[in-house]
CSV table of C-alpha atoms in Angstrom, one decimal:
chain,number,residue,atom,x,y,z
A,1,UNK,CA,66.5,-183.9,-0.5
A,2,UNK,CA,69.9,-182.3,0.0
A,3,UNK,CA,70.5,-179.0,-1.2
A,4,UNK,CA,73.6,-178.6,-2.8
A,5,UNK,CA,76.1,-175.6,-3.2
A,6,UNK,CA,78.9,-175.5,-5.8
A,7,UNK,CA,82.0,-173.7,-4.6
A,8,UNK,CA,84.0,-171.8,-6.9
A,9,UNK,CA,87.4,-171.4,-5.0
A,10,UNK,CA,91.0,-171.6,-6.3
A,11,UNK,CA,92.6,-171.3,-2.6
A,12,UNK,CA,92.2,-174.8,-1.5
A,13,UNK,CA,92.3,-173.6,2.7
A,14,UNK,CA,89.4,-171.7,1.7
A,15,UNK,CA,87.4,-174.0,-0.1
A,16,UNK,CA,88.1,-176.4,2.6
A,17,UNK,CA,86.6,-174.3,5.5
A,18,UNK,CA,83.5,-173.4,3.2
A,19,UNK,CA,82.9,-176.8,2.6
A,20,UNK,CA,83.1,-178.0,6.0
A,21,UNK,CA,80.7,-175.6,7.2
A,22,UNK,CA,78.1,-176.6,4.5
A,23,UNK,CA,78.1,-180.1,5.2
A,24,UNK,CA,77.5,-179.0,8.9
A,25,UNK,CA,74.5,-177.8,7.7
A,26,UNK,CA,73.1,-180.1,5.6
A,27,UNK,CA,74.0,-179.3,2.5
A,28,UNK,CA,76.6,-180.8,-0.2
A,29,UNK,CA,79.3,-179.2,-1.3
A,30,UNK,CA,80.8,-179.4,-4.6
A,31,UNK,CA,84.1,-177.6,-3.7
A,32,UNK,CA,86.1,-176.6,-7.3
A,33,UNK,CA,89.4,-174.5,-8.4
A,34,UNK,CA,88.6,-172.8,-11.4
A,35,UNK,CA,86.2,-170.9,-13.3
A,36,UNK,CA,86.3,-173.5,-16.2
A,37,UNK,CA,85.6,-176.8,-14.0
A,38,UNK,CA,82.7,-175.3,-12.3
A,39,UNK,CA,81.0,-174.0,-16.1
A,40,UNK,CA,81.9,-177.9,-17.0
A,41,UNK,CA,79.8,-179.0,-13.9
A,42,UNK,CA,76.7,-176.2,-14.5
A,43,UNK,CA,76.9,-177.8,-18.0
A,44,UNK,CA,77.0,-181.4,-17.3
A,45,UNK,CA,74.8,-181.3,-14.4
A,46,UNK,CA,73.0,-182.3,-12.3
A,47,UNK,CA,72.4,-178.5,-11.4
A,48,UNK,CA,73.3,-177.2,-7.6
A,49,UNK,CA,71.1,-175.3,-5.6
A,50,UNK,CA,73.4,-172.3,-5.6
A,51,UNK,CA,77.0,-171.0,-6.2
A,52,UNK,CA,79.6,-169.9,-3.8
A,53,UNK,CA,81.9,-168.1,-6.4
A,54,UNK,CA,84.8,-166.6,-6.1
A,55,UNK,CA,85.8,-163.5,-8.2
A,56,UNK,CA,89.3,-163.7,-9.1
A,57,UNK,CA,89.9,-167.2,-10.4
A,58,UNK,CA,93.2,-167.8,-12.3
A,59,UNK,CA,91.9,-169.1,-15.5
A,60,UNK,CA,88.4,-167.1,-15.9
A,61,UNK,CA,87.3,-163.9,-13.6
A,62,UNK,CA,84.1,-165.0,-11.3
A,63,UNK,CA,82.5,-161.7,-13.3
A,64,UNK,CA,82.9,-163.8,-16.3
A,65,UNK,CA,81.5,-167.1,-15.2
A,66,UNK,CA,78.7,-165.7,-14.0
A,67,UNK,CA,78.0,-163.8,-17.3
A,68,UNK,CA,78.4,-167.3,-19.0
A,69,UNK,CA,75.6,-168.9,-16.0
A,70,UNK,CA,73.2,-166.0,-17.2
A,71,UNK,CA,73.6,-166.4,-20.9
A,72,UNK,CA,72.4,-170.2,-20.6
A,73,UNK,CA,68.8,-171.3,-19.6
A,74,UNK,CA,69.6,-173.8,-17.8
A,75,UNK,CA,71.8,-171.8,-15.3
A,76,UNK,CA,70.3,-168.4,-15.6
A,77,UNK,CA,67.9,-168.8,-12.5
A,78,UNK,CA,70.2,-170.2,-10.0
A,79,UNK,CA,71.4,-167.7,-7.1
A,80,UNK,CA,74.9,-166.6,-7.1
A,81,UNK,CA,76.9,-165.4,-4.0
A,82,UNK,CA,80.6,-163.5,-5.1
């Protein structure tokens, strides 16, 4: 099964290269802009593995999602890199 990381980054360059280099190896990437569409995906699901985020975001900080993944059970176990 595929592992999947969720990328949390509004510079789209960025988010590019990070994704690239997950799918080289092996995993999916779930490359998004902004602090709310990512917190729409952790709520919707299905879950990923773990979360590339970034910490300034222009709608909400990545300080703040991250306080938001810990405050629901569903999220509050899966590993966060800022």
């Amino acid at each position: 099964m595929t592992k999947t990381i969720l990328i949390v980054e509004d510079e789209s360059d960025l988010a590019g290269v990070l994704a690239y280099n997950a799918d080289r190896e092996g995993f999916s990437a779930i490359p998004v802009k902004n602090g709310a569409e990512a917190l729409k995906i952790l709520m919707d699901g299905p879950l990923p593995d773990i979360v590339l985020l970034d910490l300034m975001l222009p709608d909400i900080s990545g300080i703040d999602v991250c306080r938001q993944m810990r405050a629901m059970d569903q999220t509050r176990c899966i590993p966060v890199l800022m």
